[in-house]
């Protein structure tokens, strides 16, 4: 087999391989989450507050993790699932994400577009890691 | 921020009866009329049982005090305002709204706190000179709520607002509609000093009365003179030690001896369900 034949054959194999991959479902490229400020909602049932939850809230609001949130311009809201708005009706900020599986962590863009939602992690450090994993 | 022993001594075990006129202020906490356990409020012990919590041990409390002394106490860092009852005996109502605001900040962040008008509660539970009890204020809050303080932010967000002071100032027409947004609160009655320390270490603001005055327990400090319960007062920023980096005054201190005697009947404000609003 001369060099030209080898190259030609290789090219044919490449095309066939590419067509096969395309037919099989394509190549999945991991989603790239662009970084930026986040709106972070922790939705919970206030009547079910546990000591661990209280500690998490304090750490996120006033502990070392609070400084990280501020440095990244993230907005953190820790809301009961029945939080009202100023008109007494269910709060508009929660409406896009109903129904909930409380306690839940919702990470969104500042305009409210959902990036990820998941069960609430066990502690403040894990919440921060979850936010970082979504570009925050 | 850590206070020096001299700073703490300056405002330690203040005699409110003599200090109030000197500060141009009043007290206003009337003795409770209901025996302990008869005010229709759950006890702190039953709240712990209900939520599956245990009391912290003395070692656990000590470790938490050390931690928050280093990092800053959550309740104090969440305070956004030092109330000033001025010349009115509305101390209990001032403490009530302060506890609310701390719990708001916990939920929404300090930047989204709705400051409340203490006089919008007090005018229904006391007279121009009588003062009021802790339980009267709790019941009033749960039945009618309070109005947002009259400031620029609140005027944009709410239909009704009310000034900070002014017993004789009429409530705005239809105010109940806005007042009820702030009704939903949960409390627990504290029976002793151990429970009071437990609550403070868990980030819970405490309303308590001593010497005819009501103040808000917000932290514990190990000073050279022993453990102190630190409280937020409602005599403006011009009185007391700094509460935080942002609030340059308003903080006083009770020795363990004083705090122990005033613990029974103090109120843990556990959570509030309030509207989330922002500009």
Tab-separated table of C-alpha atoms in Angstrom:
chain	number	residue	atom	x	y	z
A	1	UNK	CA	0.000	0.000	0.000
A	2	UNK	CA	1.512	3.307	-0.983
A	3	UNK	CA	1.326	6.490	1.084
A	4	UNK	CA	-1.552	8.000	-0.848
A	5	UNK	CA	-3.631	4.888	-0.464
A	6	UNK	CA	-2.917	4.804	3.255
A	7	UNK	CA	-3.991	8.398	3.706
A	8	UNK	CA	-7.074	7.922	1.623
A	9	UNK	CA	-8.059	4.834	3.535
A	10	UNK	CA	-7.501	6.585	6.815
A	11	UNK	CA	-9.697	9.460	5.697
A	12	UNK	CA	-12.475	7.075	4.741
A	13	UNK	CA	-12.277	5.389	8.118
A	14	UNK	CA	-12.423	8.782	9.815
A	15	UNK	CA	-15.559	9.759	7.939
A	16	UNK	CA	-17.225	6.441	8.625
A	17	UNK	CA	-16.286	6.699	12.277
A	18	UNK	CA	-17.682	10.200	12.502
A	19	UNK	CA	-20.916	9.159	10.839
A	20	UNK	CA	-21.236	6.255	13.249
A	21	UNK	CA	-20.740	8.500	16.260
A	22	UNK	CA	-23.298	10.931	14.873
A	23	UNK	CA	-25.772	8.128	14.259
A	24	UNK	CA	-25.197	6.698	17.737
A	25	UNK	CA	-26.140	9.985	19.389
A	26	UNK	CA	-23.322	12.352	18.966
A	27	UNK	CA	-20.469	13.315	21.225
A	28	UNK	CA	-21.614	14.847	24.463
A	29	UNK	CA	-19.541	17.813	25.531
A	30	UNK	CA	-19.897	18.563	29.224
A	31	UNK	CA	-22.046	21.703	29.730
A	32	UNK	CA	-19.975	24.751	30.455
A	33	UNK	CA	-21.606	26.970	33.095
A	34	UNK	CA	-20.564	30.548	32.718
A	35	UNK	CA	-19.609	32.207	35.980
A	36	UNK	CA	-21.263	35.171	37.614
A	37	UNK	CA	-23.504	36.330	40.450
A	38	UNK	CA	-26.143	33.911	41.563
A	39	UNK	CA	-29.457	34.091	43.344
A	40	UNK	CA	-29.387	31.306	45.888
A	41	UNK	CA	-32.650	30.197	47.431
A	42	UNK	CA	-32.838	27.861	50.373
A	43	UNK	CA	-36.466	26.823	50.605
A	44	UNK	CA	-37.491	25.092	53.811
A	45	UNK	CA	-40.328	24.541	56.225
A	46	UNK	CA	-39.654	26.867	59.150
A	47	UNK	CA	-41.561	24.632	61.558
A	48	UNK	CA	-39.079	21.852	60.885
A	49	UNK	CA	-35.944	23.792	61.731
A	50	UNK	CA	-33.184	21.526	63.070
A	51	UNK	CA	-30.066	22.533	64.993
A	52	UNK	CA	-27.950	21.683	61.951
A	53	UNK	CA	-30.093	23.931	59.784
A	54	UNK	CA	-29.770	26.768	62.279
A	55	UNK	CA	-26.006	26.386	62.310
A	56	UNK	CA	-25.925	26.356	58.507
A	57	UNK	CA	-27.939	29.570	58.358
A	58	UNK	CA	-25.686	31.304	60.855
A	59	UNK	CA	-22.571	30.191	58.970
A	60	UNK	CA	-23.961	31.373	55.643
A	61	UNK	CA	-25.203	34.696	56.980
A	62	UNK	CA	-22.511	35.744	59.409
A	63	UNK	CA	-19.687	33.206	59.362
A	64	UNK	CA	-16.705	32.866	57.010
A	65	UNK	CA	-18.934	31.674	54.168
A	66	UNK	CA	-20.876	34.931	54.270
A	67	UNK	CA	-17.782	36.781	53.094
A	68	UNK	CA	-17.517	34.510	50.051
A	69	UNK	CA	-21.115	35.130	49.072
A	70	UNK	CA	-20.651	38.876	49.389
A	71	UNK	CA	-17.379	38.845	47.441
A	72	UNK	CA	-19.132	37.169	44.509
A	73	UNK	CA	-22.246	39.369	44.706
A	74	UNK	CA	-24.434	36.347	45.304
A	75	UNK	CA	-27.853	36.979	46.795
A	76	UNK	CA	-28.898	34.479	49.439
A	77	UNK	CA	-32.504	34.065	50.506
A	78	UNK	CA	-33.569	31.557	53.135
A	79	UNK	CA	-37.310	31.311	52.785
A	80	UNK	CA	-40.114	29.335	54.279
A	81	UNK	CA	-42.014	27.678	51.435
A	82	UNK	CA	-45.065	29.775	52.350
A	83	UNK	CA	-43.320	33.147	52.508
A	84	UNK	CA	-45.776	35.841	51.398
A	85	UNK	CA	-45.110	38.911	49.361
A	86	UNK	CA	-46.006	42.448	50.434
A	87	UNK	CA	-49.571	41.944	49.251
A	88	UNK	CA	-50.025	38.883	51.435
A	89	UNK	CA	-50.084	36.533	48.477
A	90	UNK	CA	-47.377	33.850	47.989
A	91	UNK	CA	-44.069	35.536	47.278
A	92	UNK	CA	-43.421	36.077	43.591
A	93	UNK	CA	-39.775	35.138	43.941
A	94	UNK	CA	-40.724	31.573	44.865
A	95	UNK	CA	-43.396	31.072	42.214
A	96	UNK	CA	-41.146	29.993	39.305
A	97	UNK	CA	-39.780	27.076	41.270
A	98	UNK	CA	-42.943	25.455	42.577
A	99	UNK	CA	-43.445	22.720	43.576
A	100	UNK	CA	-40.612	22.261	46.057
A	101	UNK	CA	-39.087	19.275	47.756
A	102	UNK	CA	-38.171	21.027	50.988
A	103	UNK	CA	-35.563	21.524	52.148
A	104	UNK	CA	-34.162	22.451	48.804
A	105	UNK	CA	-31.288	24.471	47.340
A	106	UNK	CA	-32.094	26.440	44.211
A	107	UNK	CA	-29.317	28.165	42.280
A	108	UNK	CA	-30.423	30.663	39.671
A	109	UNK	CA	-29.122	33.550	37.644
A	110	UNK	CA	-29.939	37.051	38.894
A	111	UNK	CA	-32.895	37.170	36.490
A	112	UNK	CA	-34.307	34.041	38.103
A	113	UNK	CA	-33.399	31.609	35.321
A	114	UNK	CA	-32.869	28.257	36.966
A	115	UNK	CA	-29.393	26.782	36.827
A	116	UNK	CA	-29.709	23.901	39.248
A	117	UNK	CA	-31.881	22.656	42.071
A	118	UNK	CA	-31.069	19.897	44.499
A	119	UNK	CA	-31.786	18.664	48.009
A	120	UNK	CA	-30.304	21.019	50.564
A	121	UNK	CA	-26.747	19.926	51.467
A	122	UNK	CA	-25.885	19.111	55.046
A	123	UNK	CA	-23.826	22.159	55.907
A	124	UNK	CA	-22.778	25.632	54.830
A	125	UNK	CA	-19.531	24.438	53.249
A	126	UNK	CA	-21.371	22.017	51.017
A	127	UNK	CA	-23.805	24.770	49.994
A	128	UNK	CA	-20.879	26.954	48.952
A	129	UNK	CA	-19.344	24.093	46.976
A	130	UNK	CA	-22.645	23.538	45.202
A	131	UNK	CA	-22.761	27.218	44.256
A	132	UNK	CA	-19.169	27.137	43.010
A	133	UNK	CA	-19.948	24.074	40.906
A	134	UNK	CA	-22.544	26.149	39.089
A	135	UNK	CA	-20.162	28.940	38.226
A	136	UNK	CA	-20.707	30.918	41.393
B	1	UNK	CA	-15.452	42.658	67.568
B	2	UNK	CA	-14.028	42.054	71.013
B	3	UNK	CA	-14.662	44.527	73.783
B	4	UNK	CA	-12.170	45.240	76.521
B	5	UNK	CA	-12.962	44.459	80.141
B	6	UNK	CA	-13.078	48.212	80.849
B	7	UNK	CA	-15.609	48.743	78.083
B	8	UNK	CA	-17.775	45.960	79.485
B	9	UNK	CA	-17.536	47.266	83.073
B	10	UNK	CA	-18.760	50.687	81.975
B	11	UNK	CA	-22.120	49.199	80.987
B	12	UNK	CA	-22.248	46.223	83.340
B	13	UNK	CA	-25.329	45.612	85.512
B	14	UNK	CA	-26.734	49.030	84.728
B	15	UNK	CA	-29.287	50.305	87.219
B	16	UNK	CA	-31.926	51.204	84.668
B	17	UNK	CA	-34.042	53.173	87.124
B	18	UNK	CA	-31.297	55.758	87.602
B	19	UNK	CA	-29.635	55.379	84.216
B	20	UNK	CA	-32.804	56.058	82.226
B	21	UNK	CA	-33.355	59.674	83.307
B	22	UNK	CA	-29.629	60.316	82.974
B	23	UNK	CA	-29.858	59.120	79.378
B	24	UNK	CA	-33.059	61.041	78.799
B	25	UNK	CA	-34.903	57.816	78.295
B	26	UNK	CA	-37.472	55.598	80.023
B	27	UNK	CA	-37.887	51.982	80.946
B	28	UNK	CA	-41.364	50.481	80.722
B	29	UNK	CA	-41.409	46.760	81.498
B	30	UNK	CA	-44.312	45.860	83.772
B	31	UNK	CA	-44.141	42.666	85.828
B	32	UNK	CA	-45.881	39.756	84.197
B	33	UNK	CA	-49.242	38.821	85.655
B	34	UNK	CA	-49.398	35.204	84.541
B	35	UNK	CA	-47.528	32.550	86.509
B	36	UNK	CA	-44.780	30.780	84.636
B	37	UNK	CA	-46.254	28.297	82.216
B	38	UNK	CA	-49.686	29.966	82.249
B	39	UNK	CA	-49.236	32.574	79.549
B	40	UNK	CA	-50.308	30.311	76.697
B	41	UNK	CA	-46.764	30.152	75.328
B	42	UNK	CA	-44.898	26.914	74.780
B	43	UNK	CA	-41.962	26.392	77.078
B	44	UNK	CA	-38.450	26.345	75.684
B	45	UNK	CA	-38.087	22.769	76.877
B	46	UNK	CA	-41.170	21.679	74.935
B	47	UNK	CA	-39.914	23.540	71.848
B	48	UNK	CA	-36.654	21.605	72.031
B	49	UNK	CA	-38.545	18.331	72.370
B	50	UNK	CA	-40.840	19.215	69.473
B	51	UNK	CA	-37.909	19.958	67.174
B	52	UNK	CA	-35.782	17.033	68.318
B	53	UNK	CA	-33.134	19.274	69.823
B	54	UNK	CA	-31.088	18.781	72.931
B	55	UNK	CA	-29.782	21.366	75.326
B	56	UNK	CA	-26.140	22.187	74.708
B	57	UNK	CA	-23.723	21.010	77.359
B	58	UNK	CA	-21.619	23.557	79.222
B	59	UNK	CA	-18.583	22.540	77.141
B	60	UNK	CA	-20.527	22.942	73.914
B	61	UNK	CA	-21.714	26.383	74.985
B	62	UNK	CA	-18.186	27.378	75.895
B	63	UNK	CA	-16.898	26.311	72.476
B	64	UNK	CA	-19.670	28.255	70.734
B	65	UNK	CA	-18.940	31.354	72.785
B	66	UNK	CA	-15.272	31.096	71.802
B	67	UNK	CA	-16.196	30.595	68.146
B	68	UNK	CA	-18.554	33.553	67.966
B	69	UNK	CA	-16.216	35.747	69.969
B	70	UNK	CA	-13.682	35.147	67.171
B	71	UNK	CA	-16.124	35.385	64.243
B	72	UNK	CA	-18.655	37.815	65.659
B	73	UNK	CA	-22.010	36.895	67.155
B	74	UNK	CA	-24.679	36.182	64.530
B	75	UNK	CA	-27.445	38.063	66.311
B	76	UNK	CA	-25.299	41.196	66.577
B	77	UNK	CA	-24.020	40.986	63.018
B	78	UNK	CA	-27.603	40.683	61.782
B	79	UNK	CA	-28.803	43.813	63.596
B	80	UNK	CA	-29.322	46.727	61.250
B	81	UNK	CA	-30.684	49.388	63.609
B	82	UNK	CA	-30.543	50.519	67.217
B	83	UNK	CA	-34.020	51.531	68.263
B	84	UNK	CA	-34.690	54.580	70.408
B	85	UNK	CA	-37.802	54.623	72.555
B	86	UNK	CA	-36.923	58.214	73.420
B	87	UNK	CA	-39.215	59.501	76.162
B	88	UNK	CA	-41.832	56.755	75.951
B	89	UNK	CA	-42.121	53.642	78.151
B	90	UNK	CA	-42.211	51.309	75.147
B	91	UNK	CA	-39.086	49.257	75.843
B	92	UNK	CA	-40.860	45.920	75.464
B	93	UNK	CA	-42.250	46.856	72.064
B	94	UNK	CA	-38.816	48.035	70.996
B	95	UNK	CA	-37.317	44.701	71.997
B	96	UNK	CA	-40.132	42.898	70.172
B	97	UNK	CA	-39.437	44.568	66.849
B	98	UNK	CA	-35.678	44.173	67.241
B	99	UNK	CA	-36.087	40.404	67.577
B	100	UNK	CA	-38.245	40.421	64.462
B	101	UNK	CA	-35.675	42.335	62.494
B	102	UNK	CA	-32.848	39.988	63.492
B	103	UNK	CA	-34.893	37.034	62.240
B	104	UNK	CA	-35.741	38.913	59.038
B	105	UNK	CA	-32.042	39.487	58.403
B	106	UNK	CA	-31.415	35.799	58.947
B	107	UNK	CA	-33.865	34.972	56.181
B	108	UNK	CA	-33.461	37.767	53.681
B	109	UNK	CA	-30.113	39.357	54.436
B	110	UNK	CA	-29.529	42.648	56.226
B	111	UNK	CA	-30.158	44.658	53.084
B	112	UNK	CA	-33.770	43.420	52.890
B	113	UNK	CA	-34.881	44.004	56.478
B	114	UNK	CA	-38.158	45.870	56.988
B	115	UNK	CA	-37.691	47.978	60.104
B	116	UNK	CA	-40.827	48.043	62.240
B	117	UNK	CA	-42.532	50.725	64.305
B	118	UNK	CA	-42.496	49.862	68.033
B	119	UNK	CA	-45.178	52.418	68.834
B	120	UNK	CA	-47.554	50.666	66.420
B	121	UNK	CA	-47.579	47.849	68.969
B	122	UNK	CA	-47.153	49.788	72.208
B	123	UNK	CA	-50.118	52.133	71.680
B	124	UNK	CA	-52.395	49.097	72.070
B	125	UNK	CA	-50.744	47.512	75.099
B	126	UNK	CA	-49.773	50.482	77.268
B	127	UNK	CA	-50.553	54.072	78.127
B	128	UNK	CA	-48.411	57.196	77.890
B	129	UNK	CA	-46.788	56.347	81.210
B	130	UNK	CA	-47.648	52.759	82.173
B	131	UNK	CA	-45.288	50.533	80.254
B	132	UNK	CA	-46.355	47.028	79.230
B	133	UNK	CA	-45.650	43.362	79.878
B	134	UNK	CA	-43.748	40.992	77.605
B	135	UNK	CA	-46.756	38.747	77.168
B	136	UNK	CA	-49.080	41.603	76.199
B	137	UNK	CA	-46.675	42.513	73.399
B	138	UNK	CA	-46.417	38.936	72.172
B	139	UNK	CA	-50.165	38.549	72.051
B	140	UNK	CA	-50.593	41.870	70.290
B	141	UNK	CA	-48.008	40.931	67.698
B	142	UNK	CA	-49.712	37.625	67.033
B	143	UNK	CA	-53.175	39.163	66.805
B	144	UNK	CA	-52.458	42.339	64.812
B	145	UNK	CA	-48.800	42.475	63.882
B	146	UNK	CA	-46.955	45.778	63.586
B	147	UNK	CA	-46.517	48.432	60.938
B	148	UNK	CA	-43.347	49.083	58.984
B	149	UNK	CA	-41.350	52.022	60.192
B	150	UNK	CA	-41.969	55.239	58.322
B	151	UNK	CA	-38.877	55.561	56.098
B	152	UNK	CA	-38.241	56.036	52.411
B	153	UNK	CA	-37.816	52.342	51.637
B	154	UNK	CA	-40.931	51.233	53.463
B	155	UNK	CA	-43.120	53.977	51.985
B	156	UNK	CA	-42.327	52.569	48.522
B	157	UNK	CA	-43.012	48.961	49.481
B	158	UNK	CA	-46.001	49.049	51.826
B	159	UNK	CA	-49.436	50.641	51.866
B	160	UNK	CA	-49.110	51.735	55.494
B	161	UNK	CA	-46.190	52.881	57.628
B	162	UNK	CA	-45.930	54.445	61.085
B	163	UNK	CA	-43.389	56.570	62.950
B	164	UNK	CA	-41.023	55.123	65.530
B	165	UNK	CA	-42.455	57.098	68.451
B	166	UNK	CA	-45.532	59.178	69.181
B	167	UNK	CA	-48.094	57.476	71.406
B	168	UNK	CA	-50.846	59.842	70.319
B	169	UNK	CA	-50.262	59.483	66.585
B	170	UNK	CA	-53.319	57.954	64.939
B	171	UNK	CA	-52.875	54.749	62.995
B	172	UNK	CA	-53.451	55.163	59.237
B	173	UNK	CA	-56.791	54.039	57.828
B	174	UNK	CA	-56.870	50.383	56.889
B	175	UNK	CA	-53.565	49.732	58.643
B	176	UNK	CA	-54.648	46.253	59.712
B	177	UNK	CA	-54.090	45.024	56.172
B	178	UNK	CA	-50.375	45.780	56.412
B	179	UNK	CA	-50.036	44.963	60.087
B	180	UNK	CA	-51.139	41.379	59.564
B	181	UNK	CA	-48.158	40.750	57.278
B	182	UNK	CA	-46.061	40.696	60.451
B	183	UNK	CA	-48.283	38.593	62.687
B	184	UNK	CA	-46.886	35.118	62.203
B	185	UNK	CA	-44.353	34.493	64.981
B	186	UNK	CA	-43.348	31.642	67.249
B	187	UNK	CA	-42.134	32.124	70.805
B	188	UNK	CA	-40.991	30.033	73.747
B	189	UNK	CA	-40.921	30.847	77.422
B	190	UNK	CA	-37.551	30.400	79.075
B	191	UNK	CA	-37.456	29.021	82.592
B	192	UNK	CA	-33.852	29.361	83.688
B	193	UNK	CA	-30.356	30.614	82.953
B	194	UNK	CA	-29.226	27.386	81.273
B	195	UNK	CA	-32.066	27.618	78.772
B	196	UNK	CA	-31.322	31.271	78.157
B	197	UNK	CA	-27.674	30.537	77.386
B	198	UNK	CA	-28.721	27.624	75.195
B	199	UNK	CA	-30.994	29.852	73.125
B	200	UNK	CA	-28.418	32.611	72.716
B	201	UNK	CA	-25.803	30.080	71.599
B	202	UNK	CA	-28.258	28.825	68.983
B	203	UNK	CA	-28.628	32.280	67.480
B	204	UNK	CA	-32.021	33.025	69.006
B	205	UNK	CA	-32.759	36.605	70.124
B	206	UNK	CA	-34.193	36.852	73.659
B	207	UNK	CA	-36.592	39.412	75.118
B	208	UNK	CA	-36.043	39.760	78.850
B	209	UNK	CA	-36.750	42.199	81.630
B	210	UNK	CA	-34.653	43.393	84.546
B	211	UNK	CA	-35.227	46.246	86.948
B	212	UNK	CA	-38.348	47.452	85.163
B	213	UNK	CA	-36.721	47.570	81.727
B	214	UNK	CA	-36.881	45.200	78.757
B	215	UNK	CA	-33.828	44.497	76.631
B	216	UNK	CA	-32.795	41.963	73.959
B	217	UNK	CA	-30.219	39.288	74.749
B	218	UNK	CA	-27.931	38.896	71.734
B	219	UNK	CA	-24.604	37.387	72.817
B	220	UNK	CA	-22.503	35.966	75.630
B	221	UNK	CA	-19.034	37.174	76.526
B	222	UNK	CA	-16.275	35.703	78.658
B	223	UNK	CA	-14.848	38.781	80.317
B	224	UNK	CA	-12.270	39.220	83.040
B	225	UNK	CA	-15.159	39.472	85.499
B	226	UNK	CA	-16.905	36.334	84.310
B	227	UNK	CA	-19.582	35.465	81.804
B	228	UNK	CA	-21.890	38.260	80.698
B	229	UNK	CA	-25.161	38.246	78.805
B	230	UNK	CA	-24.968	41.116	76.339
B	231	UNK	CA	-28.116	42.926	75.325
B	232	UNK	CA	-29.315	45.358	72.735
B	233	UNK	CA	-30.908	48.379	74.414
B	234	UNK	CA	-33.397	50.838	72.889
B	235	UNK	CA	-31.796	54.067	74.060
B	236	UNK	CA	-30.238	55.040	70.719
B	237	UNK	CA	-26.707	54.650	69.415
B	238	UNK	CA	-25.471	57.245	71.908
B	239	UNK	CA	-25.733	54.791	74.774
B	240	UNK	CA	-23.692	51.653	75.307
B	241	UNK	CA	-20.869	49.772	73.651
B	242	UNK	CA	-20.596	48.998	69.926
B	243	UNK	CA	-22.864	46.186	68.837
B	244	UNK	CA	-20.947	45.548	65.615
B	245	UNK	CA	-18.684	47.174	63.061
B	246	UNK	CA	-21.716	49.016	61.693
B	247	UNK	CA	-23.537	49.927	64.928
B	248	UNK	CA	-21.388	52.072	67.196
B	249	UNK	CA	-23.531	51.841	70.336
B	250	UNK	CA	-26.563	50.255	71.946
B	251	UNK	CA	-24.945	47.296	73.731
B	252	UNK	CA	-25.052	46.670	77.487
B	253	UNK	CA	-23.999	43.742	79.659
B	254	UNK	CA	-25.501	41.772	82.513
B	255	UNK	CA	-23.331	39.702	84.817
B	256	UNK	CA	-24.191	36.052	85.232
B	257	UNK	CA	-25.696	36.869	88.619
B	258	UNK	CA	-28.046	39.463	87.119
B	259	UNK	CA	-28.845	37.381	84.070
B	260	UNK	CA	-29.598	34.305	86.154
B	261	UNK	CA	-32.192	36.151	88.210
B	262	UNK	CA	-33.904	37.678	85.184
B	263	UNK	CA	-33.921	34.538	83.027
B	264	UNK	CA	-37.233	33.025	84.222
B	265	UNK	CA	-40.009	34.414	82.055
B	266	UNK	CA	-37.759	35.689	79.310
B	267	UNK	CA	-38.951	35.002	75.789
B	268	UNK	CA	-37.085	33.293	72.961
B	269	UNK	CA	-38.315	34.640	69.616
B	270	UNK	CA	-37.863	31.534	67.505
B	271	UNK	CA	-39.013	32.373	64.025
B	272	UNK	CA	-41.201	34.787	62.120
B	273	UNK	CA	-42.963	34.300	58.840
B	274	UNK	CA	-42.949	37.632	57.112
B	275	UNK	CA	-43.180	38.897	53.578
B	276	UNK	CA	-40.128	39.046	51.441
B	277	UNK	CA	-39.901	42.425	49.787
B	278	UNK	CA	-37.135	44.249	48.018
B	279	UNK	CA	-36.735	47.313	45.910
